[in-house]
């Protein structure tokens, strides 16, 4: 049977609310995901919440019912509550929402099997959690295996990143590494490191990409450091027809990732 | 000579601060843009602020000096102030920032000359101002003429949209229209209306696009309404290799816009 909590002052509500803060996420190893669509994607990817909060009124919703049963069967907690408390937990106005508490799941770099996917995305010092989540979503779409975050990075488990990922957080491996560790790991196996850069004349459609392709995108403001560019197998750039010299980092990643996928669809990438 | 304002209570500071709110922007017909890079892009595109705020300490920065001189020469106000007030105006921590107050500039649909660009982007009921700004930035990059916003839309002059556009707000025409007015205008001249949709089997790389191409993207949550899809010349979709069924709206726009640009670069689009 689901528990019921209707008091703001309940310590569990305070604890879950605190997961909106990075420090508490790190301390607990937990994060929040919100919304039926994302929780259903997580379930489909084989991940159930440790705690599931939903409004009493939505207990009969078929997806809520299925998620609740699966969560309880896996030993998790299902908590019925009131719209005001859901609003407090989620920061959103929609009282129909559901909220899941999940265990953070970073994959150690050495556990990544690069042979499992033809595309991997590598992002250096990404600052914006919305960009990070959007890149995860794009990675899922192109059949990438995961996202490797280099150096200081926005938190993939922040509410904004989880929301922007639209569930891809649960389908993509996520690793976090310092540059020296990443490049040592990369060079211990096959893999073409392709950096998007302004410091090249090579059009991004010119090379034949060879799987596994590691697409490397730089920080939103500064791009890639020179040493990182020097370590790439290829530097490429998108044509820029206007006044601006670059795309948004997540938009650039999508354009680049679809070029690699399109080559793979034409059978050109595995030559 | 620049004016100097150092008091929070100054009515001009309150008035400019209020432009962070949509109601005040609409009432005044003014909006805020922040940061040297965006203000310099605006200047390069021929647009100067009506008011320019900068910190006393940055008066000698060469770009600040140039912007100040140009603003004053055009009859605008240059106001030196203190980091605390700049922080209050911008919501950002960086006291080196500059802030410009600009006149809102929507282009009436009937004033758009579709022959001036091979690509136009049309977005229906876009909700997220960051997506809107990112789409403007992508439009600039692919040589689009502008962005036509359909129906209820996020505000292109919000601080988030201006920031995400990275100056493209000043290079792209921006129109706002109801659907019946848009479709009547579109059909009064040449133009291929291409909708991105989940309700089609046509791969986005299959058609030969013919300029001027109008790329139509739908609302982030709901996609395009059926009547809008029915009015398109083509519906296309990107391949989706993962669990998710769609890309972020700004990412999808970038992938689609670069496909059209790539066809144009190969000389295929003007057949």
Short mmCIF file of C-alpha atoms in Angstrom, two decimals:
data_model
loop_
_atom_site.label_atom_id
_atom_site.label_comp_id
_atom_site.label_asym_id
_atom_site.label_seq_id
_atom_site.Cartn_x
_atom_site.Cartn_y
_atom_site.Cartn_z
CA UNK A 1 0.00 0.00 0.00
CA UNK A 2 1.24 3.49 -0.76
CA UNK A 3 2.11 5.73 2.13
CA UNK A 4 0.42 9.09 2.34
CA UNK A 5 2.13 12.36 3.27
CA UNK A 6 0.20 15.60 3.44
CA UNK A 7 2.35 17.71 5.77
CA UNK A 8 5.00 20.10 4.45
CA UNK A 9 6.95 19.58 7.65
CA UNK A 10 7.44 15.87 7.01
CA UNK A 11 11.21 15.26 7.10
CA UNK A 12 11.09 13.11 3.95
CA UNK A 13 9.57 16.00 1.99
CA UNK A 14 12.35 18.28 3.20
CA UNK A 15 14.96 15.70 2.29
CA UNK A 16 13.59 15.14 -1.20
CA UNK A 17 13.18 18.85 -1.77
CA UNK A 18 16.86 19.29 -0.84
CA UNK A 19 17.83 17.14 -3.85
CA UNK A 20 17.24 20.21 -6.01
CA UNK A 21 20.57 21.32 -4.58
CA UNK A 22 23.80 19.84 -5.95
CA UNK A 23 25.46 19.49 -2.56
CA UNK A 24 22.63 17.35 -1.25
CA UNK A 25 22.54 15.25 -4.44
CA UNK A 26 26.23 14.49 -4.05
CA UNK A 27 25.87 13.72 -0.35
CA UNK A 28 22.95 11.33 -0.92
CA UNK A 29 23.84 9.96 -4.35
CA UNK A 30 20.25 10.63 -5.37
CA UNK A 31 18.51 12.86 -7.89
CA UNK A 32 15.01 13.89 -8.97
CA UNK A 33 13.20 13.25 -12.22
CA UNK A 34 9.77 14.72 -12.91
CA UNK A 35 6.89 14.00 -15.21
CA UNK A 36 5.14 10.89 -16.43
CA UNK A 37 6.94 10.87 -19.76
CA UNK A 38 10.43 10.85 -18.27
CA UNK A 39 9.57 8.32 -15.56
CA UNK A 40 7.99 6.03 -18.15
CA UNK A 41 11.13 6.32 -20.33
CA UNK A 42 13.23 5.41 -17.30
CA UNK A 43 11.09 2.36 -16.61
CA UNK A 44 11.36 1.30 -20.25
CA UNK A 45 15.14 1.61 -19.94
CA UNK A 46 14.97 -0.67 -16.89
CA UNK A 47 15.33 1.95 -14.15
CA UNK A 48 12.77 2.36 -11.39
CA UNK A 49 12.71 5.09 -8.77
CA UNK A 50 13.66 4.42 -5.17
CA UNK A 51 10.76 6.69 -4.23
CA UNK A 52 7.77 7.68 -6.32
CA UNK A 53 5.58 10.66 -5.38
CA UNK A 54 2.22 11.21 -7.00
CA UNK A 55 -0.98 13.10 -6.26
CA UNK A 56 -3.82 11.14 -4.68
CA UNK A 57 -5.94 12.22 -7.65
CA UNK A 58 -3.66 10.54 -10.17
CA UNK A 59 -3.54 7.14 -8.42
CA UNK A 60 -5.87 5.72 -11.06
CA UNK A 61 -3.91 6.99 -14.05
CA UNK A 62 -2.81 3.82 -15.88
CA UNK A 63 0.86 4.82 -16.12
CA UNK A 64 0.95 5.93 -12.49
CA UNK A 65 -0.62 2.65 -11.49
CA UNK A 66 1.93 0.66 -13.51
CA UNK A 67 4.89 2.68 -12.20
CA UNK A 68 3.63 2.35 -8.62
CA UNK A 69 3.25 -1.40 -8.85
CA UNK A 70 6.68 -1.82 -10.44
CA UNK A 71 8.32 0.50 -7.89
CA UNK A 72 6.81 -1.38 -4.95
CA UNK A 73 7.65 -4.75 -6.49
CA UNK A 74 11.27 -3.62 -6.70
CA UNK A 75 11.28 -2.63 -3.04
CA UNK A 76 10.82 1.12 -3.58
CA UNK A 77 8.49 3.49 -1.77
CA UNK A 78 5.34 4.92 -3.32
CA UNK A 79 4.10 8.07 -1.61
CA UNK A 80 0.73 9.65 -2.26
CA UNK A 81 0.66 13.32 -1.53
CA UNK A 82 -1.12 16.58 -2.28
CA UNK A 83 -0.65 18.97 -5.21
CA UNK A 84 0.89 21.67 -2.97
CA UNK A 85 3.66 19.34 -1.86
CA UNK A 86 4.30 18.09 -5.41
CA UNK A 87 4.54 21.72 -6.41
CA UNK A 88 7.04 22.31 -3.61
CA UNK A 89 9.12 19.32 -4.71
CA UNK A 90 9.07 20.05 -8.42
CA UNK A 91 8.86 23.82 -8.65
CA UNK A 92 6.25 23.29 -11.35
CA UNK A 93 2.64 24.35 -11.31
CA UNK A 94 1.28 21.12 -12.71
CA UNK A 95 -0.22 19.16 -9.81
CA UNK A 96 -0.68 16.10 -12.03
CA UNK A 97 3.03 15.55 -12.13
CA UNK A 98 4.83 12.55 -10.70
CA UNK A 99 8.27 12.77 -9.16
CA UNK A 100 10.80 9.99 -8.87
CA UNK A 101 13.91 9.81 -6.69
CA UNK A 102 16.65 7.83 -8.42
CA UNK A 103 20.16 6.71 -7.59
CA UNK A 104 22.84 8.66 -9.45
CA UNK A 105 24.47 6.44 -12.01
CA UNK A 106 27.82 7.57 -13.37
CA UNK A 107 29.65 4.94 -15.41
CA UNK A 108 33.39 4.71 -14.72
CA UNK A 109 35.31 5.43 -17.93
CA UNK A 110 37.05 2.05 -17.79
CA UNK A 111 33.66 0.31 -17.73
CA UNK A 112 32.61 1.83 -21.05
CA UNK A 113 32.72 -0.66 -23.90
CA UNK A 114 33.30 1.53 -26.94
CA UNK A 115 32.42 -1.32 -29.27
CA UNK A 116 28.77 -1.17 -28.20
CA UNK A 117 27.99 2.00 -30.18
CA UNK A 118 29.31 3.74 -33.33
CA UNK A 119 29.02 7.25 -31.82
CA UNK A 120 30.10 8.68 -28.47
CA UNK A 121 29.77 12.29 -27.42
CA UNK A 122 32.45 14.02 -25.36
CA UNK A 123 31.78 17.46 -23.88
CA UNK A 124 34.43 19.60 -22.25
CA UNK A 125 33.55 21.95 -19.38
CA UNK A 126 29.93 22.26 -20.40
CA UNK A 127 28.37 25.00 -18.32
CA UNK A 128 24.67 24.92 -19.10
CA UNK A 129 22.63 22.00 -17.70
CA UNK A 130 19.98 22.53 -20.40
CA UNK A 131 22.65 22.05 -23.08
CA UNK A 132 23.89 18.95 -21.27
CA UNK A 133 20.40 17.41 -21.15
CA UNK A 134 19.74 18.34 -24.79
CA UNK A 135 23.02 16.67 -25.81
CA UNK A 136 21.99 13.49 -23.97
CA UNK A 137 18.67 13.54 -25.83
CA UNK A 138 20.48 13.98 -29.16
CA UNK A 139 22.87 11.16 -28.24
CA UNK A 140 19.95 8.82 -27.67
CA UNK A 141 18.46 9.89 -31.02
CA UNK A 142 21.58 9.14 -33.07
CA UNK A 143 22.26 5.84 -31.35
CA UNK A 144 25.21 7.07 -29.36
CA UNK A 145 26.44 4.96 -26.48
CA UNK A 146 26.86 7.76 -23.99
CA UNK A 147 28.22 11.11 -22.97
CA UNK A 148 31.67 11.60 -21.50
CA UNK A 149 31.95 14.83 -19.52
CA UNK A 150 35.44 16.27 -19.29
CA UNK A 151 36.80 18.47 -16.51
CA UNK A 152 34.47 20.77 -14.57
CA UNK A 153 30.98 20.26 -15.93
CA UNK A 154 27.38 21.16 -15.32
CA UNK A 155 25.71 18.45 -13.26
CA UNK A 156 23.94 15.81 -15.40
CA UNK A 157 21.69 15.07 -12.40
CA UNK A 158 20.44 18.62 -11.96
CA UNK A 159 16.71 19.13 -12.42
CA UNK A 160 17.31 21.19 -15.59
CA UNK A 161 19.57 18.58 -17.21
CA UNK A 162 17.25 15.71 -16.33
CA UNK A 163 14.28 17.63 -17.74
CA UNK A 164 16.09 18.59 -20.97
CA UNK A 165 17.28 15.00 -21.48
CA UNK A 166 13.66 13.82 -21.70
CA UNK A 167 14.61 10.42 -20.35
CA UNK A 168 17.85 9.99 -22.29
CA UNK A 169 19.64 10.28 -18.96
CA UNK A 170 18.45 6.71 -18.40
CA UNK A 171 19.48 5.30 -21.80
CA UNK A 172 22.87 6.94 -22.25
CA UNK A 173 25.97 5.98 -20.27
CA UNK A 174 27.35 9.04 -18.51
CA UNK A 175 31.00 9.22 -17.51
CA UNK A 176 33.02 12.01 -15.96
CA UNK A 177 36.76 12.19 -16.48
CA UNK A 178 39.71 14.52 -16.40
CA UNK A 179 41.31 15.11 -19.80
CA UNK A 180 44.55 13.12 -19.20
CA UNK A 181 42.55 10.09 -18.07
CA UNK A 182 40.19 10.37 -21.01
CA UNK A 183 42.86 10.68 -23.67
CA UNK A 184 44.85 7.77 -22.17
CA UNK A 185 41.72 5.61 -22.16
CA UNK A 186 40.76 6.67 -25.70
CA UNK A 187 44.18 5.89 -27.17
CA UNK A 188 44.20 2.43 -25.59
CA UNK A 189 41.64 1.32 -28.19
CA UNK A 190 40.10 2.21 -31.55
CA UNK A 191 38.32 5.54 -31.91
CA UNK A 192 38.40 8.66 -34.05
CA UNK A 193 38.42 11.84 -31.96
CA UNK A 194 36.67 14.60 -33.94
CA UNK A 195 36.70 18.08 -32.45
CA UNK A 196 34.32 20.83 -33.55
CA UNK A 197 36.37 23.99 -33.77
CA UNK A 198 36.63 27.42 -35.32
CA UNK A 199 40.36 26.87 -35.86
CA UNK A 200 40.17 24.74 -38.99
CA UNK A 201 39.15 24.99 -42.62
CA UNK A 202 37.90 21.40 -42.80
CA UNK A 203 34.19 21.31 -43.54
CA UNK A 204 32.33 18.89 -41.27
CA UNK A 205 30.95 17.04 -44.30
CA UNK A 206 34.36 16.47 -45.90
CA UNK A 207 35.90 13.64 -43.82
CA UNK A 208 34.76 10.01 -43.84
CA UNK A 209 34.09 9.25 -40.22
CA UNK A 210 35.10 5.84 -38.89
CA UNK A 211 33.24 4.21 -36.01
CA UNK A 212 33.60 4.49 -33.14
CA UNK A 213 33.53 8.26 -33.62
CA UNK A 214 34.08 10.39 -30.53
CA UNK A 215 32.53 13.82 -31.16
CA UNK A 216 34.29 16.38 -28.95
CA UNK A 217 32.53 19.68 -28.22
CA UNK A 218 33.99 22.49 -26.17
CA UNK A 219 32.76 24.89 -23.53
CA UNK A 220 29.97 27.26 -24.61
CA UNK A 221 32.08 30.42 -24.30
CA UNK A 222 35.65 29.30 -24.88
CA UNK A 223 35.52 26.30 -27.19
CA UNK A 224 38.19 23.63 -26.84
CA UNK A 225 41.60 24.35 -25.25
CA UNK A 226 44.47 24.26 -27.79
CA UNK A 227 45.99 21.11 -26.27
CA UNK A 228 42.68 19.27 -26.70
CA UNK A 229 42.41 20.39 -30.30
CA UNK A 230 45.97 19.24 -30.92
CA UNK A 231 45.09 15.76 -29.64
CA UNK A 232 42.13 15.35 -32.02
CA UNK A 233 42.38 13.12 -35.10
CA UNK A 234 40.29 15.66 -36.98
CA UNK A 235 39.09 19.19 -36.40
CA UNK A 236 36.01 20.17 -38.37
CA UNK A 237 33.68 23.12 -38.58
CA UNK A 238 30.19 23.83 -39.77
CA UNK A 239 29.68 26.46 -42.47
CA UNK A 240 28.61 29.76 -40.91
CA UNK A 241 26.77 32.05 -43.34
CA UNK A 242 25.84 34.87 -40.98
CA UNK A 243 27.46 37.28 -38.57
CA UNK A 244 27.96 34.81 -35.73
CA UNK A 245 30.98 32.54 -35.65
CA UNK A 246 29.46 29.59 -33.84
CA UNK A 247 26.32 27.65 -33.02
CA UNK A 248 24.89 26.89 -29.61
CA UNK A 249 26.85 23.92 -28.20
CA UNK A 250 23.86 21.57 -28.19
CA UNK A 251 22.81 22.65 -31.71
CA UNK A 252 26.37 22.11 -33.00
CA UNK A 253 26.45 18.67 -31.39
CA UNK A 254 23.17 17.74 -33.07
CA UNK A 255 24.32 18.90 -36.53
CA UNK A 256 27.62 17.04 -36.13
CA UNK A 257 26.07 13.86 -34.70
CA UNK A 258 23.53 13.66 -37.52
CA UNK A 259 26.30 14.04 -40.11
CA UNK A 260 28.09 11.05 -38.58
CA UNK A 261 24.83 9.08 -38.41
CA UNK A 262 24.00 10.01 -42.02
CA UNK A 263 27.39 8.72 -43.17
CA UNK A 264 26.80 5.54 -41.21
CA UNK A 265 23.36 5.20 -42.83
CA UNK A 266 25.03 5.46 -46.24
CA UNK A 267 27.54 2.82 -45.16
CA UNK A 268 30.47 5.19 -45.45
CA UNK A 269 31.53 5.39 -41.85
CA UNK A 270 32.78 1.89 -41.27
CA UNK A 271 35.24 1.82 -44.20
CA UNK B 1 29.76 63.26 -21.57
CA UNK B 2 28.31 60.13 -19.99
CA UNK B 3 25.89 60.56 -17.15
CA UNK B 4 26.68 58.85 -13.89
CA UNK B 5 24.14 57.03 -11.73
CA UNK B 6 25.16 55.42 -8.48
CA UNK B 7 21.86 55.28 -6.56
CA UNK B 8 19.61 52.24 -6.66
CA UNK B 9 16.66 54.52 -6.09
CA UNK B 10 17.20 56.39 -9.35
CA UNK B 11 13.94 56.13 -11.30
CA UNK B 12 15.75 55.27 -14.55
CA UNK B 13 17.36 52.24 -12.88
CA UNK B 14 13.94 51.07 -11.71
CA UNK B 15 12.50 51.59 -15.16
CA UNK B 16 15.29 49.70 -16.92
CA UNK B 17 15.17 46.92 -14.36
CA UNK B 18 11.43 46.57 -15.06
CA UNK B 19 12.25 45.62 -18.68
CA UNK B 20 13.07 42.15 -17.39
CA UNK B 21 9.29 41.81 -17.18
CA UNK B 22 7.30 41.17 -20.36
CA UNK B 23 4.46 43.52 -19.43
CA UNK B 24 6.87 46.44 -19.10
CA UNK B 25 8.67 45.53 -22.32
CA UNK B 26 5.38 45.59 -24.18
CA UNK B 27 4.31 48.86 -22.58
CA UNK B 28 7.59 50.59 -23.40
CA UNK B 29 8.49 48.83 -26.65
CA UNK B 30 11.98 48.35 -25.25
CA UNK B 31 14.15 45.39 -24.28
CA UNK B 32 17.50 44.62 -22.67
CA UNK B 33 20.59 43.04 -24.16
CA UNK B 34 23.63 42.23 -22.04
CA UNK B 35 27.28 41.61 -22.63
CA UNK B 36 29.95 43.12 -24.84
CA UNK B 37 29.75 40.38 -27.44
CA UNK B 38 26.03 40.77 -28.09
CA UNK B 39 26.15 44.57 -28.06
CA UNK B 40 29.07 44.51 -30.49
CA UNK B 41 27.14 42.13 -32.79
CA UNK B 42 24.19 44.51 -32.65
CA UNK B 43 26.40 47.44 -33.60
CA UNK B 44 27.89 45.46 -36.47
CA UNK B 45 24.33 44.74 -37.65
CA UNK B 46 23.64 48.48 -37.58
CA UNK B 47 21.68 48.68 -34.33
CA UNK B 48 22.73 50.91 -31.45
CA UNK B 49 21.17 51.01 -27.99
CA UNK B 50 18.95 53.87 -26.91
CA UNK B 51 20.69 53.62 -23.54
CA UNK B 52 24.03 52.06 -22.73
CA UNK B 53 25.00 51.20 -19.14
CA UNK B 54 28.56 50.34 -18.22
CA UNK B 55 30.71 50.25 -15.11
CA UNK B 56 32.96 53.24 -14.51
CA UNK B 57 35.90 50.82 -14.47
CA UNK B 58 35.24 49.63 -18.00
CA UNK B 59 35.04 53.12 -19.55
CA UNK B 60 38.50 52.61 -21.07
CA UNK B 61 37.75 49.21 -22.61
CA UNK B 62 38.15 49.76 -26.36
CA UNK B 63 34.78 48.20 -27.29
CA UNK B 64 32.97 50.08 -24.52
CA UNK B 65 34.60 53.28 -25.71
CA UNK B 66 33.56 52.63 -29.33
CA UNK B 67 29.99 51.66 -28.37
CA UNK B 68 29.69 54.70 -26.12
CA UNK B 69 30.84 57.09 -28.81
CA UNK B 70 28.54 55.54 -31.41
CA UNK B 71 25.57 55.54 -29.02
CA UNK B 72 26.05 59.21 -28.16
CA UNK B 73 26.60 60.16 -31.78
CA UNK B 74 23.25 58.54 -32.59
CA UNK B 75 21.50 60.55 -29.87
CA UNK B 76 21.43 57.78 -27.24
CA UNK B 77 22.31 57.99 -23.55
CA UNK B 78 25.46 56.53 -22.08
CA UNK B 79 25.25 55.94 -18.34
CA UNK B 80 28.20 55.08 -16.15
CA UNK B 81 27.25 53.21 -13.05
CA UNK B 82 28.52 50.88 -10.35
CA UNK B 83 28.86 47.07 -10.43
CA UNK B 84 26.04 46.62 -7.89
CA UNK B 85 23.57 48.41 -10.13
CA UNK B 86 24.73 46.55 -13.23
CA UNK B 87 24.21 43.36 -11.25
CA UNK B 88 20.72 44.50 -10.32
CA UNK B 89 19.91 45.27 -13.97
CA UNK B 90 21.38 42.11 -15.44
CA UNK B 91 20.91 39.50 -12.72
CA UNK B 92 24.47 38.41 -13.53
CA UNK B 93 27.49 38.46 -11.28
CA UNK B 94 29.91 39.86 -13.82
CA UNK B 95 30.47 43.54 -13.00
CA UNK B 96 32.34 44.02 -16.28
CA UNK B 97 29.17 43.61 -18.23
CA UNK B 98 27.53 46.25 -20.37
CA UNK B 99 23.78 46.54 -20.79
CA UNK B 100 21.94 48.09 -23.71
CA UNK B 101 18.33 49.17 -23.91
CA UNK B 102 16.98 48.68 -27.45
CA UNK B 103 13.74 49.34 -29.27
CA UNK B 104 11.75 46.18 -29.97
CA UNK B 105 11.81 45.47 -33.67
CA UNK B 106 9.18 43.09 -35.00
CA UNK B 107 8.90 42.98 -38.78
CA UNK B 108 5.33 42.92 -40.13
CA UNK B 109 4.84 39.74 -42.14
CA UNK B 110 3.86 41.73 -45.24
CA UNK B 111 7.19 43.59 -45.07
CA UNK B 112 9.22 40.38 -45.35
CA UNK B 113 10.79 39.94 -48.78
CA UNK B 114 11.10 36.18 -49.09
CA UNK B 115 13.41 36.55 -52.09
CA UNK B 116 16.17 37.93 -49.87
CA UNK B 117 17.07 34.55 -48.33
CA UNK B 118 16.88 30.87 -49.34
CA UNK B 119 15.83 29.68 -45.85
CA UNK B 120 13.21 30.96 -43.42
CA UNK B 121 12.36 29.40 -40.09
CA UNK B 122 8.79 29.24 -38.81
CA UNK B 123 8.09 28.16 -35.22
CA UNK B 124 4.66 27.41 -33.87
CA UNK B 125 3.79 28.12 -30.22
CA UNK B 126 7.37 27.88 -29.07
CA UNK B 127 7.37 27.88 -25.29
CA UNK B 128 10.99 28.09 -24.24
CA UNK B 129 12.78 31.43 -24.74
CA UNK B 130 16.16 29.64 -24.74
CA UNK B 131 15.01 27.49 -27.67
CA UNK B 132 13.75 30.61 -29.43
CA UNK B 133 17.09 32.39 -29.06
CA UNK B 134 19.02 29.28 -30.10
CA UNK B 135 16.86 28.99 -33.23
CA UNK B 136 17.61 32.63 -34.09
CA UNK B 137 21.32 31.90 -33.70
CA UNK B 138 21.01 28.84 -35.97
CA UNK B 139 19.05 30.89 -38.49
CA UNK B 140 21.86 33.43 -38.67
CA UNK B 141 24.38 30.58 -39.11
CA UNK B 142 22.60 28.98 -42.09
CA UNK B 143 21.91 32.29 -43.82
CA UNK B 144 18.20 32.33 -43.05
CA UNK B 145 16.33 35.58 -43.52
CA UNK B 146 14.40 35.44 -40.30
CA UNK B 147 12.12 33.72 -37.86
CA UNK B 148 8.35 33.79 -38.13
CA UNK B 149 6.65 33.04 -34.80
CA UNK B 150 3.17 31.56 -35.08
CA UNK B 151 0.38 31.85 -32.52
CA UNK B 152 1.21 32.20 -28.81
CA UNK B 153 4.97 32.22 -28.49
CA UNK B 154 7.75 32.77 -26.01
CA UNK B 155 8.90 36.38 -26.16
CA UNK B 156 11.86 36.91 -28.51
CA UNK B 157 12.76 40.03 -26.48
CA UNK B 158 13.00 38.25 -23.13
CA UNK B 159 16.41 38.31 -21.47
CA UNK B 160 16.80 34.53 -21.97
CA UNK B 161 15.97 34.64 -25.69
CA UNK B 162 18.22 37.63 -26.34
CA UNK B 163 21.07 35.93 -24.48
CA UNK B 164 20.63 32.59 -26.31
CA UNK B 165 20.47 34.36 -29.68
CA UNK B 166 24.01 35.68 -29.14
CA UNK B 167 23.28 38.72 -31.27
CA UNK B 168 21.27 36.97 -33.99
CA UNK B 169 18.24 38.85 -32.69
CA UNK B 170 19.75 41.82 -34.48
CA UNK B 171 20.53 40.10 -37.79
CA UNK B 172 17.38 38.02 -38.28
CA UNK B 173 13.99 39.50 -39.16
CA UNK B 174 11.43 38.48 -36.55
CA UNK B 175 7.74 38.38 -37.39
CA UNK B 176 4.77 37.27 -35.33
CA UNK B 177 1.62 36.04 -37.05
CA UNK B 178 -1.50 33.99 -36.52
CA UNK B 179 -1.61 30.82 -38.62
CA UNK B 180 -4.34 31.93 -41.08
CA UNK B 181 -2.46 35.15 -41.83
CA UNK B 182 0.81 33.29 -42.26
CA UNK B 183 -0.52 30.63 -44.61
CA UNK B 184 -2.35 33.26 -46.72
CA UNK B 185 0.85 35.30 -46.98
CA UNK B 186 2.97 32.23 -47.77
CA UNK B 187 0.69 31.02 -50.56
CA UNK B 188 0.68 34.45 -52.20
CA UNK B 189 4.23 33.80 -53.39
CA UNK B 190 6.84 31.07 -53.94
CA UNK B 191 7.92 28.95 -51.00
CA UNK B 192 8.13 25.31 -49.95
CA UNK B 193 6.64 24.73 -46.49
CA UNK B 194 8.48 21.82 -44.85
CA UNK B 195 7.18 20.60 -41.52
CA UNK B 196 9.19 18.44 -39.15
CA UNK B 197 6.84 15.80 -37.83
CA UNK B 198 6.60 12.35 -36.31
CA UNK B 199 3.61 11.60 -38.55
CA UNK B 200 5.49 10.77 -41.72
CA UNK B 201 7.87 8.19 -43.11
CA UNK B 202 9.74 10.66 -45.31
CA UNK B 203 13.36 10.91 -44.23
CA UNK B 204 14.55 14.50 -43.98
CA UNK B 205 17.39 13.80 -46.39
CA UNK B 206 15.14 12.37 -49.12
CA UNK B 207 13.45 15.44 -50.67
CA UNK B 208 15.18 18.04 -52.83
CA UNK B 209 14.41 21.30 -51.12
CA UNK B 210 13.61 24.31 -53.30
CA UNK B 211 14.38 27.84 -52.12
CA UNK B 212 12.82 29.66 -50.48
CA UNK B 213 12.36 26.84 -47.98
CA UNK B 214 10.19 27.57 -44.96
CA UNK B 215 11.16 25.14 -42.18
CA UNK B 216 8.19 24.72 -39.84
CA UNK B 217 8.81 23.41 -36.30
CA UNK B 218 6.11 22.75 -33.73
CA UNK B 219 5.66 23.32 -30.04
CA UNK B 220 8.12 21.52 -27.76
CA UNK B 221 5.50 19.25 -26.17
CA UNK B 222 2.79 18.87 -28.77
CA UNK B 223 4.45 19.20 -32.18
CA UNK B 224 2.43 20.69 -35.03
CA UNK B 225 -1.39 20.72 -35.03
CA UNK B 226 -2.88 18.37 -37.69
CA UNK B 227 -4.25 21.26 -39.77
CA UNK B 228 -0.79 22.80 -39.95
CA UNK B 229 0.74 19.50 -41.02
CA UNK B 230 -1.94 19.12 -43.69
CA UNK B 231 -1.03 22.52 -45.12
CA UNK B 232 2.67 21.65 -45.52
CA UNK B 233 4.16 20.85 -48.93
CA UNK B 234 6.31 18.21 -47.26
CA UNK B 235 6.46 16.53 -43.88
CA UNK B 236 9.82 15.05 -42.97
CA UNK B 237 11.42 13.39 -39.99
CA UNK B 238 14.88 12.74 -38.69
CA UNK B 239 15.92 9.15 -38.05
CA UNK B 240 15.59 8.29 -34.35
CA UNK B 241 17.79 5.39 -33.29
CA UNK B 242 17.10 5.42 -29.55
CA UNK B 243 14.19 5.28 -27.15
CA UNK B 244 13.05 8.86 -27.60
CA UNK B 245 10.79 9.83 -30.45
CA UNK B 246 11.94 13.39 -30.96
CA UNK B 247 14.77 15.87 -30.61
CA UNK B 248 14.77 19.11 -28.68
CA UNK B 249 13.03 21.73 -30.86
CA UNK B 250 16.15 23.86 -31.33
CA UNK B 251 18.31 20.80 -32.05
CA UNK B 252 15.79 19.53 -34.63
CA UNK B 253 15.72 22.96 -36.26
CA UNK B 254 19.52 22.98 -36.50
CA UNK B 255 19.69 19.50 -38.04
CA UNK B 256 16.96 20.37 -40.54
CA UNK B 257 18.36 23.81 -41.41
CA UNK B 258 21.83 22.38 -42.06
CA UNK B 259 20.35 19.73 -44.35
CA UNK B 260 18.72 22.47 -46.42
CA UNK B 261 21.93 24.52 -46.41
CA UNK B 262 23.97 21.45 -47.38
CA UNK B 263 21.69 20.80 -50.36
CA UNK B 264 22.02 24.44 -51.35
CA UNK B 265 25.81 24.17 -51.03
CA UNK B 266 25.69 21.20 -53.42
CA UNK B 267 23.56 23.25 -55.80
CA UNK B 268 20.59 20.91 -55.45
CA UNK B 269 18.14 23.21 -53.81
CA UNK B 270 17.53 25.69 -56.56
CA UNK B 271 16.56 23.13 -59.24
#
